[in-house]
Coordinates of N, CA and C in Angstrom, one line a residue:
V358 N 0.9 -16.7 -2.3 CA 1.2 -15.3 -2.8 C 1.9 -14.6 -1.7
Q359 N 3.0 -13.9 -2.0 CA 3.8 -13.1 -1.1 C 3.9 -11.7 -1.6
L360 N 3.9 -10.8 -0.6 CA 4.0 -9.4 -0.9 C 5.2 -8.9 -0.1
Q361 N 6.1 -8.2 -0.8 CA 7.3 -7.7 -0.2 C 7.3 -6.2 -0.4
A362 N 7.2 -5.5 0.7 CA 7.2 -4.0 0.7 C 8.6 -3.5 1.1
S363 N 8.9 -2.3 0.5 CA 10.1 -1.7 0.8 C 10.0 -0.2 0.6
G364 N 10.9 0.6 1.1 CA 10.9 2.0 0.9 C 10.6 2.9 2.1
G365 N 10.3 2.3 3.2 CA 10.0 3.0 4.4 C 11.3 3.6 5.0
G366 N 11.2 4.5 6.0 CA 12.3 5.1 6.6 C 12.0 6.3 7.5
L367 N 13.0 7.0 7.8 CA 12.8 8.2 8.7 C 13.0 9.5 7.8
V368 N 12.0 10.4 7.9 CA 12.1 11.6 7.1 C 11.6 12.7 7.9
Q369 N 12.0 13.9 7.6 CA 11.5 15.1 8.3 C 10.2 15.5 7.7
A370 N 9.4 16.2 8.6 CA 8.1 16.8 8.1 C 8.4 17.6 6.8
G371 N 7.4 17.4 5.9 CA 7.6 18.1 4.6 C 8.3 17.3 3.6
G372 N 9.0 16.2 4.0 CA 9.7 15.4 3.1 C 8.9 14.4 2.3
S373 N 9.6 13.6 1.5 CA 8.9 12.6 0.7 C 9.5 11.2 0.9
L374 N 8.7 10.2 0.6 CA 9.1 8.8 0.6 C 8.3 8.1 -0.5
R375 N 8.9 7.1 -1.1 CA 8.2 6.2 -2.0 C 8.3 4.8 -1.6
L376 N 7.1 4.2 -1.4 CA 7.0 2.8 -1.0 C 6.8 2.0 -2.2
S377 N 7.3 0.8 -2.2 CA 7.1 -0.2 -3.3 C 6.7 -1.5 -2.7
C378 N 5.9 -2.2 -3.5 CA 5.5 -3.5 -3.0 C 5.4 -4.5 -4.3
A379 N 6.1 -5.6 -4.1 CA 6.1 -6.6 -5.2 C 5.4 -7.8 -4.8
A380 N 4.5 -8.3 -5.7 CA 3.7 -9.5 -5.5 C 4.4 -10.6 -6.2
S381 N 4.4 -11.8 -5.6 CA 5.0 -13.0 -6.2 C 4.1 -14.2 -5.8
G382 N 4.3 -15.2 -6.6 CA 3.6 -16.4 -6.3 C 2.6 -16.7 -7.4
S383 N 1.7 -17.7 -7.2 CA 0.9 -18.3 -8.2 C -0.5 -17.5 -8.3
I384 N -0.4 -16.3 -8.6 CA -1.6 -15.5 -8.7 C -1.9 -15.1 -10.2
F385 N -3.1 -15.3 -10.7 CA -3.3 -15.0 -12.1 C -4.2 -13.9 -12.3
A386 N -4.9 -13.4 -11.3 CA -5.8 -12.3 -11.4 C -5.7 -11.4 -10.2
I387 N -5.4 -10.1 -10.4 CA -5.3 -9.2 -9.3 C -6.5 -8.2 -9.5
N388 N -7.3 -8.1 -8.5 CA -8.5 -7.2 -8.6 C -8.0 -5.8 -8.2
A389 N -7.3 -5.7 -7.1 CA -6.9 -4.4 -6.6 C -5.7 -4.6 -5.7
M390 N -4.9 -3.5 -5.6 CA -3.8 -3.5 -4.7 C -3.8 -2.2 -3.9
G391 N -3.2 -2.2 -2.7 CA -3.3 -0.9 -2.0 C -2.4 -0.9 -0.8
W392 N -2.5 0.2 -0.1 CA -1.7 0.4 1.1 C -2.6 0.7 2.3
Y393 N -2.3 0.1 3.4 CA -2.9 0.4 4.7 C -1.8 0.9 5.7
R394 N -2.2 1.5 6.7 CA -1.2 1.9 7.7 C -1.8 1.7 9.1
Q395 N -0.9 1.5 10.1 CA -1.4 1.3 11.5 C -0.4 2.0 12.4
A396 N -0.9 3.0 13.0 CA -0.1 3.8 14.0 C -0.2 3.1 15.4
P397 N 0.7 3.3 16.3 CA 0.6 2.7 17.6 C -0.7 3.1 18.3
G398 N -1.4 2.1 18.8 CA -2.6 2.3 19.5 C -3.8 2.6 18.7
K399 N -3.6 2.5 17.4 CA -4.8 2.8 16.5 C -5.0 1.6 15.6
Q400 N -6.2 1.6 15.0 CA -6.6 0.5 14.1 C -5.9 0.8 12.7
R401 N -5.8 -0.4 12.0 CA -5.3 -0.3 10.7 C -6.3 0.4 9.8
E402 N -5.8 1.3 9.0 CA -6.7 2.1 8.1 C -6.2 2.1 6.7
L403 N -7.2 2.2 5.8 CA -6.9 2.3 4.3 C -6.2 3.6 4.1
V404 N -5.1 3.6 3.3 CA -4.5 4.8 2.9 C -4.8 5.1 1.4
A405 N -4.6 4.1 0.6 CA -4.9 4.2 -0.8 C -5.1 2.9 -1.5
S406 N -5.9 2.8 -2.5 CA -6.0 1.6 -3.3 C -6.2 1.9 -4.7
I407 N -5.9 0.9 -5.6 CA -6.0 1.0 -7.0 C -6.4 -0.3 -7.6
T408 N -7.4 -0.2 -8.5 CA -8.0 -1.4 -9.1 C -7.2 -1.8 -10.3
S409 N -7.5 -3.0 -10.9 CA -6.8 -3.4 -12.1 C -7.0 -2.5 -13.3
G410 N -8.1 -1.8 -13.2 CA -8.5 -0.8 -14.3 C -7.9 0.6 -14.0
G411 N -7.3 0.8 -12.9 CA -6.6 2.0 -12.6 C -7.4 3.0 -11.8
S412 N -8.6 2.6 -11.3 CA -9.4 3.5 -10.4 C -8.7 3.5 -9.0
T413 N -8.6 4.7 -8.5 CA -8.0 4.9 -7.2 C -8.9 5.5 -6.2
N414 N -8.5 5.2 -4.9 CA -9.3 5.6 -3.8 C -8.3 6.0 -2.7
Y415 N -8.5 7.2 -2.1 CA -7.6 7.7 -1.1 C -8.3 8.0 0.2
A416 N -7.6 7.9 1.3 CA -8.1 8.4 2.6 C -8.1 9.9 2.5
D417 N -9.1 10.5 3.1 CA -9.2 12.0 3.1 C -7.9 12.6 3.6
S418 N -7.3 12.0 4.6 CA -6.1 12.6 5.2 C -4.9 12.7 4.3
V419 N -4.9 11.9 3.2 CA -3.7 11.9 2.4 C -4.0 12.4 1.0
K420 N -5.2 12.7 0.7 CA -5.6 13.3 -0.6 C -4.7 14.5 -1.0
G421 N -4.2 14.5 -2.2 CA -3.4 15.7 -2.6 C -1.9 15.6 -2.2
R422 N -1.6 14.6 -1.3 CA -0.2 14.4 -0.9 C 0.4 13.1 -1.3
Y423 N -0.5 12.1 -1.4 CA -0.1 10.7 -1.8 C -0.6 10.4 -3.1
T424 N 0.2 9.6 -3.8 CA -0.2 9.1 -5.1 C 0.1 7.6 -5.2
I425 N -0.9 6.8 -5.6 CA -0.7 5.4 -5.7 C -0.7 5.0 -7.2
A426 N 0.2 4.1 -7.5 CA 0.3 3.7 -8.9 C 0.7 2.2 -8.9
R427 N 0.4 1.5 -10.1 CA 0.7 0.1 -10.1 C 1.3 -0.2 -11.5
D428 N 2.0 -1.3 -11.5 CA 2.6 -1.9 -12.8 C 2.0 -3.3 -12.9
N429 N 1.0 -3.5 -13.7 CA 0.3 -4.8 -13.8 C 1.3 -5.9 -14.3
T430 N 2.2 -5.5 -15.2 CA 3.1 -6.5 -15.7 C 4.1 -7.0 -14.7
K431 N 4.5 -6.1 -13.8 CA 5.5 -6.5 -12.8 C 4.8 -6.9 -11.5
K432 N 3.5 -6.8 -11.4 CA 2.7 -7.1 -10.2 C 3.3 -6.2 -9.0
M433 N 3.4 -4.9 -9.3 CA 3.9 -4.1 -8.3 C 3.0 -2.9 -8.0
V434 N 3.0 -2.4 -6.8 CA 2.2 -1.2 -6.5 C 3.2 -0.2 -5.8
Y435 N 3.0 1.0 -6.0 CA 3.8 2.1 -5.4 C 3.0 3.1 -4.7
L436 N 3.6 3.7 -3.7 CA 2.9 4.8 -3.0 C 3.9 6.0 -2.9
Q437 N 3.7 7.0 -3.6 CA 4.5 8.2 -3.5 C 3.9 9.1 -2.4
M438 N 4.7 9.4 -1.4 CA 4.2 10.2 -0.3 C 4.9 11.5 -0.2
N439 N 4.2 12.6 -0.4 CA 4.8 13.9 -0.4 C 4.3 14.7 0.8
S440 N 4.9 15.8 1.1 CA 4.5 16.7 2.2 C 4.1 15.9 3.5
L441 N 5.0 15.0 3.9 CA 4.7 14.1 5.0 C 4.6 14.9 6.3
R442 N 3.8 14.4 7.1 CA 3.5 15.0 8.4 C 3.8 14.0 9.6
P443 N 4.0 14.5 10.8 CA 4.3 13.5 11.9 C 3.2 12.6 12.1
E444 N 1.9 13.0 11.8 CA 0.8 12.1 12.0 C 0.7 11.0 10.9
D445 N 1.6 11.0 9.9 CA 1.7 10.0 8.9 C 2.5 8.8 9.4
T446 N 3.2 9.0 10.6 CA 4.0 8.0 11.1 C 3.2 6.7 11.4
A447 N 3.6 5.6 10.9 CA 2.9 4.3 11.1 C 3.7 3.2 10.4
V448 N 3.2 2.0 10.6 CA 3.7 0.9 9.8 C 2.7 0.8 8.6
Y449 N 3.3 0.8 7.4 CA 2.5 0.7 6.2 C 2.5 -0.7 5.6
Y450 N 1.3 -1.2 5.3 CA 1.2 -2.5 4.8 C 0.7 -2.5 3.4
C451 N 1.3 -3.4 2.6 CA 0.8 -3.6 1.3 C -0.3 -4.6 1.3
N452 N -1.3 -4.5 0.4 CA -2.4 -5.3 0.4 C -2.8 -5.7 -1.1
L453 N -3.2 -6.9 -1.2 CA -3.6 -7.3 -2.6 C -4.9 -8.2 -2.5
R454 N -5.8 -8.0 -3.4 CA -7.0 -8.7 -3.5 C -6.9 -9.4 -4.9
G455 N -6.9 -10.7 -4.9 CA -6.7 -11.4 -6.1 C -7.0 -12.9 -6.0
T456 N -6.9 -13.6 -7.1 CA -7.2 -15.1 -7.2 C -6.0 -15.9 -7.6
E457 N -5.7 -16.9 -6.8 CA -4.6 -17.8 -7.1 C -5.0 -18.8 -8.2
Y458 N -4.0 -19.3 -8.9 CA -4.3 -20.5 -9.7 C -4.9 -21.6 -8.9
G459 N -5.9 -22.2 -9.4 CA -6.5 -23.3 -8.7 C -7.6 -22.9 -7.7
S460 N -7.8 -21.6 -7.5 CA -8.8 -21.1 -6.6 C -10.0 -20.6 -7.4
T461 N -11.1 -20.6 -6.8 CA -12.3 -20.1 -7.5 C -12.6 -18.7 -7.1
F462 N -12.3 -18.4 -5.8 CA -12.7 -17.0 -5.3 C -11.4 -16.2 -5.0
P463 N -11.5 -14.9 -5.0 CA -10.4 -14.1 -4.7 C -10.2 -14.1 -3.2
A464 N -8.9 -13.8 -2.8 CA -8.6 -13.7 -1.4 C -7.8 -12.4 -1.2
T465 N -7.6 -12.1 0.1 CA -6.8 -10.9 0.4 C -5.5 -11.3 1.1
Y466 N -4.4 -10.7 0.6 CA -3.1 -11.0 1.1 C -2.4 -9.7 1.6
W467 N -1.6 -9.9 2.6 CA -0.9 -8.8 3.2 C 0.6 -9.0 3.2
G468 N 1.3 -7.8 3.0 CA 2.8 -7.8 3.2 C 3.2 -7.7 4.6
Q469 N 4.5 -7.6 4.9 CA 5.0 -7.7 6.2 C 5.0 -6.3 6.9
G470 N 4.8 -5.2 6.1 CA 4.8 -3.9 6.7 C 6.2 -3.2 6.6
T471 N 6.1 -1.9 6.4 CA 7.4 -1.2 6.4 C 7.1 0.1 7.3
Q472 N 8.1 0.4 8.1 CA 7.9 1.6 9.0 C 8.2 2.9 8.3
V473 N 7.3 3.8 8.5 CA 7.5 5.2 8.1 C 7.4 6.1 9.3
T474 N 8.5 6.8 9.5 CA 8.5 7.7 10.7 C 8.8 9.1 10.2
V475 N 8.0 10.1 10.6 CA 8.1 11.4 10.2 C 8.4 12.3 11.4
S476 N 9.5 12.9 11.4 CA 9.9 13.7 12.6 C 9.5 15.2 12.3
S477 N 9.2 15.8 13.4 CA 8.7 17.2 13.4 C 9.9 18.2 13.4

């Protein structure tokens, strides 16, 4: 299973970005997809997640500013980020929890990360 993230970049405070992540490979069941981020010197943290049924979860720091969505048919997850702040600067990683063909149990997969930089 491979995850390809895109959409990062440099934006001024108050601006918006949209991240996309495409999953490919031999996966037949996706439980949840999400986004994590890691700022320099900090631990990776959950930003937002969405289950196959559409239930969402957000970090308190992004509630009301970020929106996660997914397209089950295309195996994609999106993160719309509005009202960006300098403290949102981090590498954003796409995450998937799912089961591959031939496997019994789900596993967790990570994308390569995309840099988001918010200038003040």
